[in-house]
Amino acid sequence: MADAKVIPFDDDRSRAGAQRPPRRRGTVRRKNDPAAVREVTAMPGRQDGEPQVERAEPEPSRQEAPGPRVGAGAEPEPRGGGGGLERRIAGGLAFLRRRLTGEYEVDDFGYDEELTDQVLMSLVRPLYERYFRVEVKGIENIPSEGGALIVANHSGTLPLDGLMMQVAVHDNHPAGRHLRLLAADLVFMLPVVNELARKAGHTLACAEDAERLLERGELVGVMPEGFKGIGKPFSERYKLQRFGRGGFVSTALRAGTPIVPCSIVGAEEIYPMIGNAKTLARVLGFPYFPITPTFPWLGPLGALPLPTKWTIQFGEPIPTDGYPPEAAEDPMLMFNLTDQVREQIQHTLYKLLVQRRSVFF
């Protein structure tokens, strides 16, 4: 796809309104309005022979439309009083025009920032705000600029926790930063999901892609537990699984970017996994096939997640820029840093669970 540019949408009405000359103050007389009644009166103390002064009674003022009065030197409000609605309509039309003409930008990973902000985030945000009622803590631990690697626990049978974390960063960070998630290869093998994941900024969970993003100053999110975490049984909820071989630590060391631990509470209970149909999963090519109290017994209705209350907490960053370049090849250092990140996430999970009043409130 060719690179595209953003072309602003010209609003002829607003431009015309900005060039309209100011109205002249004075009396406006309509075609059928009666002429002003004039009365000749004598000035107080006038002597005979002095000229009479003609004074006109003021014309009755027409009733003004309700709204704030325009003071001296202030610009008149645009007609119609619907500036906000008009701007939204104009923005929507401009967005559609850019989509149809291809005048929009994507990076070399396929990330479409405009589509993510205008459409994809808007689709996920009601789930984030009203259904899971996500509470975010420690957002100040994410740097305002430059690269950083956010490492989080993974759970929930379906990977909704990654999407909620993406919205949490974008909507709560003062800089409105975007989180680029590293996803498993299965995501990019599914039709429709593959394209949407690329558009939303997700990329394959490999060291090369992650390092390129970090060197470009992006926020990168990774969940090292992978399928072991998201597909674990409900009896092992909030018990972190193995964090792989520490590849994410090596990537952060090479890029010299901090590691921000992230703990997510609430995702474990949305699909309580009480069984795993391994034979069916093998036939379908899935790492697991979940059996929950509602799925597959209730059919499509059983795929509806439970409305649990979520908390996402970002911990204090662990710096990596103080290590020499060869540190990325030191297995003992990678093991120690991996264990440090894992222990910090696990400790925070226990702390949040103790503070939680209820699964749903």
mmCIF file of C-alpha atoms in Angstrom:
data_model
loop_
_atom_site.group_PDB
_atom_site.id
_atom_site.type_symbol
_atom_site.label_atom_id
_atom_site.label_comp_id
_atom_site.label_asym_id
_atom_site.label_seq_id
_atom_site.Cartn_x
_atom_site.Cartn_y
_atom_site.Cartn_z
ATOM 1 C CA MET A 1 0.000 0.000 0.000
ATOM 2 C CA ALA A 2 1.458 3.355 -0.960
ATOM 3 C CA ASP A 3 2.225 5.863 1.738
ATOM 4 C CA ALA A 4 -0.539 8.319 2.157
ATOM 5 C CA LYS A 5 -0.844 11.841 3.494
ATOM 6 C CA VAL A 6 -3.490 13.432 5.644
ATOM 7 C CA ILE A 7 -5.373 16.122 3.724
ATOM 8 C CA PRO A 8 -7.426 18.500 5.903
ATOM 9 C CA PHE A 9 -11.125 18.697 5.152
ATOM 10 C CA ASP A 10 -12.044 22.218 4.032
ATOM 11 C CA ASP A 11 -15.243 23.541 5.524
ATOM 12 C CA ASP A 12 -16.412 26.243 3.107
ATOM 13 C CA ARG A 13 -19.048 27.487 5.474
ATOM 14 C CA SER A 14 -16.620 28.080 8.336
ATOM 15 C CA ARG A 15 -14.154 29.781 5.959
ATOM 16 C CA ALA A 16 -16.819 32.011 4.635
ATOM 17 C CA GLY A 17 -17.927 32.842 8.155
ATOM 18 C CA ALA A 18 -14.406 33.805 9.128
ATOM 19 C CA GLN A 19 -14.187 36.317 6.204
ATOM 20 C CA ARG A 20 -17.641 37.852 6.704
ATOM 21 C CA PRO A 21 -17.268 41.591 7.465
ATOM 22 C CA PRO A 22 -18.679 42.738 10.820
ATOM 23 C CA ARG A 23 -22.238 43.949 10.814
ATOM 24 C CA ARG A 24 -22.869 47.654 11.003
ATOM 25 C CA ARG A 25 -24.730 48.752 14.063
ATOM 26 C CA GLY A 26 -27.848 50.744 13.405
ATOM 27 C CA THR A 27 -31.562 50.451 12.775
ATOM 28 C CA VAL A 28 -32.705 47.828 10.304
ATOM 29 C CA ARG A 29 -36.006 48.654 8.650
ATOM 30 C CA ARG A 30 -38.003 46.027 6.829
ATOM 31 C CA LYS A 31 -39.994 46.646 3.732
ATOM 32 C CA ASN A 32 -43.429 46.636 5.387
ATOM 33 C CA ASP A 33 -42.412 48.061 8.767
ATOM 34 C CA PRO A 34 -44.176 51.294 9.683
ATOM 35 C CA ALA A 35 -42.011 54.341 9.764
ATOM 36 C CA ALA A 36 -40.782 55.521 13.104
ATOM 37 C CA VAL A 37 -43.181 57.895 14.824
ATOM 38 C CA ARG A 38 -41.562 61.238 15.195
ATOM 39 C CA GLU A 39 -42.676 63.841 17.674
ATOM 40 C CA VAL A 40 -41.619 67.441 17.778
ATOM 41 C CA THR A 41 -41.067 68.612 21.300
ATOM 42 C CA ALA A 42 -39.676 71.768 22.684
ATOM 43 C CA MET A 43 -36.331 71.621 24.396
ATOM 44 C CA PRO A 44 -36.494 72.568 28.034
ATOM 45 C CA GLY A 45 -35.744 76.228 28.486
ATOM 46 C CA ARG A 46 -35.996 76.956 24.759
ATOM 47 C CA GLN A 47 -36.701 80.587 23.972
ATOM 48 C CA ASP A 48 -39.124 81.594 21.303
ATOM 49 C CA GLY A 49 -37.499 81.793 17.956
ATOM 50 C CA GLU A 50 -34.961 79.054 18.592
ATOM 51 C CA PRO A 51 -35.078 76.130 16.138
ATOM 52 C CA GLN A 52 -36.986 73.108 17.221
ATOM 53 C CA VAL A 53 -35.141 69.820 17.636
ATOM 54 C CA GLU A 54 -36.684 66.732 16.125
ATOM 55 C CA ARG A 55 -36.383 63.650 18.387
ATOM 56 C CA ALA A 56 -37.428 60.213 17.254
ATOM 57 C CA GLU A 57 -38.806 57.568 19.553
ATOM 58 C CA PRO A 58 -36.652 54.441 19.482
ATOM 59 C CA GLU A 59 -37.902 51.650 17.324
ATOM 60 C CA PRO A 60 -39.186 48.665 19.365
ATOM 61 C CA SER A 61 -36.414 46.071 19.482
ATOM 62 C CA ARG A 62 -37.103 42.690 17.996
ATOM 63 C CA GLN A 63 -36.971 39.716 20.314
ATOM 64 C CA GLU A 64 -33.516 38.201 20.296
ATOM 65 C CA ALA A 65 -32.857 34.506 20.140
ATOM 66 C CA PRO A 66 -31.863 33.028 23.479
ATOM 67 C CA GLY A 67 -28.161 32.649 24.064
ATOM 68 C CA PRO A 68 -25.197 34.568 25.408
ATOM 69 C CA ARG A 69 -24.987 38.224 24.475
ATOM 70 C CA VAL A 70 -22.102 39.400 22.350
ATOM 71 C CA GLY A 71 -20.115 42.050 24.147
ATOM 72 C CA ALA A 72 -18.130 44.865 22.656
ATOM 73 C CA GLY A 73 -15.162 43.634 20.737
ATOM 74 C CA ALA A 74 -16.306 39.972 20.808
ATOM 75 C CA GLU A 75 -16.760 37.923 17.676
ATOM 76 C CA PRO A 76 -20.363 36.971 16.877
ATOM 77 C CA GLU A 77 -21.235 33.308 17.282
ATOM 78 C CA PRO A 78 -21.621 31.270 14.113
ATOM 79 C CA ARG A 79 -25.151 30.812 12.896
ATOM 80 C CA GLY A 80 -27.074 27.698 13.824
ATOM 81 C CA GLY A 81 -25.429 27.170 17.247
ATOM 82 C CA GLY A 82 -24.411 23.649 16.211
ATOM 83 C CA GLY A 83 -20.685 24.169 15.786
ATOM 84 C CA GLY A 84 -19.767 21.028 17.720
ATOM 85 C CA LEU A 85 -22.106 18.809 15.728
ATOM 86 C CA GLU A 86 -20.984 20.376 12.459
ATOM 87 C CA ARG A 87 -17.347 19.777 13.334
ATOM 88 C CA ARG A 88 -18.049 16.128 14.123
ATOM 89 C CA ILE A 89 -19.948 15.677 10.875
ATOM 90 C CA ALA A 90 -17.191 17.414 8.927
ATOM 91 C CA GLY A 91 -14.562 15.265 10.643
ATOM 92 C CA GLY A 92 -16.515 12.095 9.880
ATOM 93 C CA LEU A 93 -16.901 13.046 6.223
ATOM 94 C CA ALA A 94 -13.209 13.885 6.000
ATOM 95 C CA PHE A 95 -12.343 10.511 7.556
ATOM 96 C CA LEU A 96 -14.539 8.654 5.047
ATOM 97 C CA ARG A 97 -13.053 10.588 2.152
ATOM 98 C CA ARG A 98 -9.512 9.711 3.231
ATOM 99 C CA ARG A 99 -10.426 6.035 3.579
ATOM 100 C CA LEU A 100 -11.991 5.960 0.109
ATOM 101 C CA THR A 101 -9.169 7.849 -1.602
ATOM 102 C CA GLY A 102 -6.309 6.181 0.297
ATOM 103 C CA GLU A 103 -5.059 9.470 1.731
ATOM 104 C CA TYR A 104 -3.999 8.038 5.088
ATOM 105 C CA GLU A 105 -0.786 6.763 6.624
ATOM 106 C CA VAL A 106 0.315 3.291 7.728
ATOM 107 C CA ASP A 107 3.764 2.302 8.935
ATOM 108 C CA ASP A 108 5.865 -0.606 7.717
ATOM 109 C CA PHE A 109 4.170 -2.913 10.246
ATOM 110 C CA GLY A 110 0.706 -2.096 8.885
ATOM 111 C CA TYR A 111 -0.271 0.105 11.849
ATOM 112 C CA ASP A 112 -3.049 2.561 11.002
ATOM 113 C CA GLU A 113 -3.104 5.155 13.784
ATOM 114 C CA GLU A 114 -6.098 7.090 12.447
ATOM 115 C CA LEU A 115 -8.267 3.978 12.073
ATOM 116 C CA THR A 116 -7.229 2.821 15.543
ATOM 117 C CA ASP A 117 -8.150 6.133 17.169
ATOM 118 C CA GLN A 118 -11.354 6.799 15.243
ATOM 119 C CA VAL A 119 -12.837 3.312 14.947
ATOM 120 C CA LEU A 120 -11.093 0.432 16.737
ATOM 121 C CA MET A 121 -10.631 2.214 20.067
ATOM 122 C CA SER A 122 -14.217 3.431 19.919
ATOM 123 C CA LEU A 123 -15.455 -0.145 19.536
ATOM 124 C CA VAL A 124 -13.456 -1.458 22.500
ATOM 125 C CA ARG A 125 -13.891 1.554 24.800
ATOM 126 C CA PRO A 126 -17.487 0.759 25.937
ATOM 127 C CA LEU A 127 -16.277 -2.672 27.062
ATOM 128 C CA TYR A 128 -13.403 -0.999 28.900
ATOM 129 C CA GLU A 129 -15.402 1.781 30.567
ATOM 130 C CA ARG A 130 -18.856 0.316 31.219
ATOM 131 C CA TYR A 131 -18.578 -3.460 31.185
ATOM 132 C CA PHE A 132 -15.267 -4.150 32.924
ATOM 133 C CA ARG A 133 -15.066 -0.686 34.568
ATOM 134 C CA VAL A 134 -11.284 -0.755 34.414
ATOM 135 C CA GLU A 135 -9.394 1.125 37.135
ATOM 136 C CA VAL A 136 -5.859 2.192 36.216
ATOM 137 C CA LYS A 137 -3.042 2.799 38.693
ATOM 138 C CA GLY A 138 0.573 3.867 38.257
ATOM 139 C CA ILE A 139 0.170 5.336 34.781
ATOM 140 C CA GLU A 140 2.878 7.865 35.708
ATOM 141 C CA ASN A 141 5.421 5.017 35.626
ATOM 142 C CA ILE A 142 5.153 4.893 31.835
ATOM 143 C CA PRO A 143 7.602 7.393 30.306
ATOM 144 C CA SER A 144 6.149 10.320 28.372
ATOM 145 C CA GLU A 145 8.522 9.785 25.466
ATOM 146 C CA GLY A 146 10.970 7.234 24.188
ATOM 147 C CA GLY A 147 10.750 3.484 24.082
ATOM 148 C CA ALA A 148 9.671 1.242 26.952
ATOM 149 C CA LEU A 149 8.758 -2.421 27.282
ATOM 150 C CA ILE A 150 5.580 -3.126 29.286
ATOM 151 C CA VAL A 151 5.497 -6.697 30.607
ATOM 152 C CA ALA A 152 2.137 -8.002 31.909
ATOM 153 C CA ASN A 153 0.518 -11.199 33.144
ATOM 154 C CA HIS A 154 -1.778 -12.989 30.697
ATOM 155 C CA SER A 155 -5.121 -14.635 31.500
ATOM 156 C CA GLY A 156 -8.791 -14.874 30.622
ATOM 157 C CA THR A 157 -9.087 -17.700 28.034
ATOM 158 C CA LEU A 158 -9.492 -15.046 25.299
ATOM 159 C CA PRO A 159 -6.872 -12.268 25.001
ATOM 160 C CA LEU A 160 -9.084 -9.379 26.050
ATOM 161 C CA ASP A 161 -6.537 -8.276 28.649
ATOM 162 C CA GLY A 162 -4.159 -7.049 25.951
ATOM 163 C CA LEU A 163 -6.866 -4.893 24.377
ATOM 164 C CA MET A 164 -7.875 -3.441 27.752
ATOM 165 C CA MET A 165 -4.243 -2.618 28.507
ATOM 166 C CA GLN A 166 -3.950 -0.875 25.140
ATOM 167 C CA VAL A 167 -6.970 1.340 25.876
ATOM 168 C CA ALA A 168 -5.739 1.987 29.432
ATOM 169 C CA VAL A 169 -2.420 3.375 28.207
ATOM 170 C CA HIS A 170 -3.906 5.512 25.455
ATOM 171 C CA ASP A 171 -6.808 6.988 27.447
ATOM 172 C CA ASN A 172 -5.008 7.583 30.756
ATOM 173 C CA HIS A 173 -1.476 8.582 29.839
ATOM 174 C CA PRO A 174 -1.025 12.379 29.727
ATOM 175 C CA ALA A 175 0.751 12.068 26.382
ATOM 176 C CA GLY A 176 -1.948 9.765 24.943
ATOM 177 C CA ARG A 177 0.667 7.206 23.950
ATOM 178 C CA HIS A 178 -0.088 4.146 21.851
ATOM 179 C CA LEU A 179 0.844 0.641 22.961
ATOM 180 C CA ARG A 180 2.149 -1.775 20.340
ATOM 181 C CA LEU A 181 1.384 -5.322 21.433
ATOM 182 C CA LEU A 182 3.442 -8.383 20.523
ATOM 183 C CA ALA A 183 1.043 -11.180 19.569
ATOM 184 C CA ALA A 184 1.371 -14.908 18.959
ATOM 185 C CA ASP A 185 1.576 -16.237 15.404
ATOM 186 C CA LEU A 186 -1.921 -17.742 15.745
ATOM 187 C CA VAL A 187 -3.381 -14.222 15.729
ATOM 188 C CA PHE A 188 -1.927 -13.565 12.292
ATOM 189 C CA MET A 189 -3.207 -16.859 10.899
ATOM 190 C CA LEU A 190 -6.877 -16.106 11.537
ATOM 191 C CA PRO A 191 -8.853 -14.339 8.795
ATOM 192 C CA VAL A 192 -10.170 -10.848 9.626
ATOM 193 C CA VAL A 193 -8.398 -10.966 13.002
ATOM 194 C CA ASN A 194 -5.079 -10.818 11.179
ATOM 195 C CA GLU A 195 -5.946 -7.580 9.379
ATOM 196 C CA LEU A 196 -7.485 -5.927 12.426
ATOM 197 C CA ALA A 197 -4.478 -6.821 14.574
ATOM 198 C CA ARG A 198 -2.088 -5.249 12.078
ATOM 199 C CA LYS A 199 -4.221 -2.114 11.806
ATOM 200 C CA ALA A 200 -4.324 -1.801 15.618
ATOM 201 C CA GLY A 201 -0.526 -1.833 15.825
ATOM 202 C CA HIS A 202 0.065 -5.441 16.882
ATOM 203 C CA THR A 203 2.986 -7.318 15.456
ATOM 204 C CA LEU A 204 4.524 -10.770 15.683
ATOM 205 C CA ALA A 205 6.143 -11.610 19.017
ATOM 206 C CA CYS A 206 9.723 -11.835 17.813
ATOM 207 C CA ALA A 207 12.864 -10.102 19.014
ATOM 208 C CA GLU A 208 13.538 -8.376 15.694
ATOM 209 C CA ASP A 209 10.194 -6.588 15.483
ATOM 210 C CA ALA A 210 10.226 -5.677 19.164
ATOM 211 C CA GLU A 211 13.731 -4.211 18.943
ATOM 212 C CA ARG A 212 12.846 -2.138 15.880
ATOM 213 C CA LEU A 213 9.809 -0.674 17.636
ATOM 214 C CA LEU A 214 11.727 0.124 20.813
ATOM 215 C CA GLU A 215 14.533 1.821 18.895
ATOM 216 C CA ARG A 216 11.912 3.997 17.201
ATOM 217 C CA GLY A 217 10.699 5.169 20.623
ATOM 218 C CA GLU A 218 7.482 3.130 20.751
ATOM 219 C CA LEU A 219 5.767 1.598 23.748
ATOM 220 C CA VAL A 220 5.799 -2.174 23.311
ATOM 221 C CA GLY A 221 3.631 -4.569 25.302
ATOM 222 C CA VAL A 222 4.452 -8.234 25.836
ATOM 223 C CA MET A 223 2.835 -11.036 27.860
ATOM 224 C CA PRO A 224 5.586 -13.661 28.303
ATOM 225 C CA GLU A 225 3.269 -16.362 29.700
ATOM 226 C CA GLY A 226 1.708 -16.786 26.258
ATOM 227 C CA PHE A 227 -0.807 -19.607 25.868
ATOM 228 C CA LYS A 228 0.336 -21.127 29.164
ATOM 229 C CA GLY A 229 -1.097 -18.134 30.972
ATOM 230 C CA ILE A 230 -4.208 -17.417 28.976
ATOM 231 C CA GLY A 231 -5.245 -21.087 28.812
ATOM 232 C CA LYS A 232 -4.525 -22.166 32.387
ATOM 233 C CA PRO A 233 -7.371 -23.687 34.423
ATOM 234 C CA PHE A 234 -9.413 -21.565 36.799
ATOM 235 C CA SER A 235 -7.944 -23.395 39.802
ATOM 236 C CA GLU A 236 -4.544 -21.809 38.999
ATOM 237 C CA ARG A 237 -5.832 -18.256 38.603
ATOM 238 C CA TYR A 238 -3.403 -15.446 39.406
ATOM 239 C CA LYS A 239 -0.482 -17.862 39.598
ATOM 240 C CA LEU A 240 2.060 -16.729 37.044
ATOM 241 C CA GLN A 241 3.360 -19.331 34.637
ATOM 242 C CA ARG A 242 6.899 -19.564 33.329
ATOM 243 C CA PHE A 243 8.144 -16.427 31.543
ATOM 244 C CA GLY A 244 9.856 -18.241 28.709
ATOM 245 C CA ARG A 245 13.618 -17.897 28.335
ATOM 246 C CA GLY A 246 13.826 -14.171 29.051
ATOM 247 C CA GLY A 247 13.859 -13.030 25.452
ATOM 248 C CA PHE A 248 12.016 -9.808 26.312
ATOM 249 C CA VAL A 249 14.790 -8.866 28.753
ATOM 250 C CA SER A 250 17.431 -9.356 26.076
ATOM 251 C CA THR A 251 15.445 -7.140 23.716
ATOM 252 C CA ALA A 252 15.140 -4.370 26.304
ATOM 253 C CA LEU A 253 18.881 -4.575 27.067
ATOM 254 C CA ARG A 254 19.798 -4.224 23.405
ATOM 255 C CA ALA A 255 17.512 -1.196 22.985
ATOM 256 C CA GLY A 256 18.467 0.300 26.365
ATOM 257 C CA THR A 257 14.821 0.884 27.275
ATOM 258 C CA PRO A 258 13.172 0.468 30.696
ATOM 259 C CA ILE A 259 10.952 -2.490 31.585
ATOM 260 C CA VAL A 260 7.599 -1.560 33.161
ATOM 261 C CA PRO A 261 5.885 -4.454 35.016
ATOM 262 C CA CYS A 262 2.085 -4.518 34.695
ATOM 263 C CA SER A 263 -0.388 -6.472 36.833
ATOM 264 C CA ILE A 264 -3.960 -7.113 35.646
ATOM 265 C CA VAL A 265 -6.673 -8.276 38.044
ATOM 266 C CA GLY A 266 -10.154 -9.224 36.832
ATOM 267 C CA ALA A 267 -9.379 -10.987 33.573
ATOM 268 C CA GLU A 268 -9.045 -14.424 35.202
ATOM 269 C CA GLU A 269 -12.773 -14.600 35.982
ATOM 270 C CA ILE A 270 -14.333 -13.521 32.673
ATOM 271 C CA TYR A 271 -14.243 -17.108 31.331
ATOM 272 C CA PRO A 272 -13.649 -19.526 34.226
ATOM 273 C CA MET A 273 -11.945 -22.408 32.445
ATOM 274 C CA ILE A 274 -12.981 -25.650 34.147
ATOM 275 C CA GLY A 275 -11.970 -28.031 31.353
ATOM 276 C CA ASN A 276 -10.005 -28.390 28.140
ATOM 277 C CA ALA A 277 -11.158 -30.471 25.169
ATOM 278 C CA LYS A 278 -7.665 -31.372 23.983
ATOM 279 C CA THR A 279 -8.751 -33.655 21.129
ATOM 280 C CA LEU A 280 -11.010 -31.003 19.649
ATOM 281 C CA ALA A 281 -8.299 -28.396 20.106
ATOM 282 C CA ARG A 282 -5.841 -30.606 18.220
ATOM 283 C CA VAL A 283 -8.300 -31.058 15.338
ATOM 284 C CA LEU A 284 -8.944 -27.331 15.092
ATOM 285 C CA GLY A 285 -5.289 -26.421 15.443
ATOM 286 C CA PHE A 286 -5.795 -24.466 18.671
ATOM 287 C CA PRO A 287 -3.524 -24.640 21.716
ATOM 288 C CA TYR A 288 -6.587 -25.450 23.851
ATOM 289 C CA PHE A 289 -10.372 -25.592 23.576
ATOM 290 C CA PRO A 290 -11.926 -24.120 26.733
ATOM 291 C CA ILE A 291 -14.875 -25.500 28.622
ATOM 292 C CA THR A 292 -16.483 -23.010 30.989
ATOM 293 C CA PRO A 293 -19.697 -23.047 33.088
ATOM 294 C CA THR A 294 -21.498 -21.378 30.145
ATOM 295 C CA PHE A 295 -19.565 -22.535 27.046
ATOM 296 C CA PRO A 296 -20.362 -24.552 24.969
ATOM 297 C CA TRP A 297 -23.541 -25.387 26.888
ATOM 298 C CA LEU A 298 -25.288 -22.069 26.105
ATOM 299 C CA GLY A 299 -24.020 -21.821 22.537
ATOM 300 C CA PRO A 300 -23.060 -18.316 21.357
ATOM 301 C CA LEU A 301 -24.485 -16.835 24.550
ATOM 302 C CA GLY A 302 -21.842 -18.763 26.482
ATOM 303 C CA ALA A 303 -19.132 -16.736 24.736
ATOM 304 C CA LEU A 304 -20.265 -13.595 26.578
ATOM 305 C CA PRO A 305 -17.634 -12.714 29.204
ATOM 306 C CA LEU A 306 -18.668 -12.190 32.808
ATOM 307 C CA PRO A 307 -18.767 -8.486 33.838
ATOM 308 C CA THR A 308 -15.911 -8.559 36.342
ATOM 309 C CA LYS A 309 -14.277 -5.462 37.833
ATOM 310 C CA TRP A 310 -10.761 -4.920 36.502
ATOM 311 C CA THR A 311 -7.699 -3.198 37.918
ATOM 312 C CA ILE A 312 -4.566 -2.531 35.877
ATOM 313 C CA GLN A 313 -1.506 -1.332 37.760
ATOM 314 C CA PHE A 314 1.775 -0.284 36.154
ATOM 315 C CA GLY A 315 4.750 -0.762 38.459
ATOM 316 C CA GLU A 316 7.968 1.163 38.811
ATOM 317 C CA PRO A 317 10.185 0.844 35.728
ATOM 318 C CA ILE A 318 13.315 -1.278 35.823
ATOM 319 C CA PRO A 319 16.114 0.579 33.959
ATOM 320 C CA THR A 320 18.362 -1.248 31.515
ATOM 321 C CA ASP A 321 20.442 1.583 30.037
ATOM 322 C CA GLY A 322 23.172 1.176 32.659
ATOM 323 C CA TYR A 323 24.312 -2.212 31.374
ATOM 324 C CA PRO A 324 27.057 -2.662 28.752
ATOM 325 C CA PRO A 325 26.108 -3.829 25.225
ATOM 326 C CA GLU A 326 27.355 -7.372 25.859
ATOM 327 C CA ALA A 327 24.928 -7.723 28.793
ATOM 328 C CA ALA A 328 22.216 -8.813 26.365
ATOM 329 C CA GLU A 329 24.142 -12.069 25.889
ATOM 330 C CA ASP A 330 24.640 -12.781 29.577
ATOM 331 C CA PRO A 331 22.243 -15.634 30.494
ATOM 332 C CA MET A 332 22.634 -15.114 34.253
ATOM 333 C CA LEU A 333 21.729 -11.429 33.991
ATOM 334 C CA MET A 334 18.719 -12.221 31.823
ATOM 335 C CA PHE A 335 17.562 -14.830 34.319
ATOM 336 C CA ASN A 336 17.901 -12.393 37.235
ATOM 337 C CA LEU A 337 16.047 -9.575 35.490
ATOM 338 C CA THR A 338 13.329 -11.945 34.284
ATOM 339 C CA ASP A 339 12.837 -13.231 37.808
ATOM 340 C CA GLN A 340 12.766 -9.676 39.157
ATOM 341 C CA VAL A 341 10.014 -8.657 36.730
ATOM 342 C CA ARG A 342 8.006 -11.811 37.417
ATOM 343 C CA GLU A 343 8.245 -11.423 41.188
ATOM 344 C CA GLN A 344 7.185 -7.784 41.017
ATOM 345 C CA ILE A 345 4.116 -8.665 38.941
ATOM 346 C CA GLN A 346 3.175 -11.574 41.219
ATOM 347 C CA HIS A 347 3.568 -9.501 44.383
ATOM 348 C CA THR A 348 1.379 -6.743 42.959
ATOM 349 C CA LEU A 349 -1.286 -9.278 41.942
ATOM 350 C CA TYR A 350 -1.499 -10.590 45.518
ATOM 351 C CA LYS A 351 -1.675 -7.035 46.831
ATOM 352 C CA LEU A 352 -4.507 -6.077 44.470
ATOM 353 C CA LEU A 353 -6.422 -9.262 45.285
ATOM 354 C CA VAL A 354 -6.300 -8.476 49.002
ATOM 355 C CA GLN A 355 -7.608 -4.960 48.334
ATOM 356 C CA ARG A 356 -10.401 -6.153 46.035
ATOM 357 C CA ARG A 357 -13.854 -6.131 47.646
ATOM 358 C CA SER A 358 -15.543 -8.425 45.131
ATOM 359 C CA VAL A 359 -15.004 -10.048 41.758
ATOM 360 C CA PHE A 360 -17.778 -7.960 40.247
ATOM 361 C CA PHE A 361 -17.630 -4.714 42.272
#
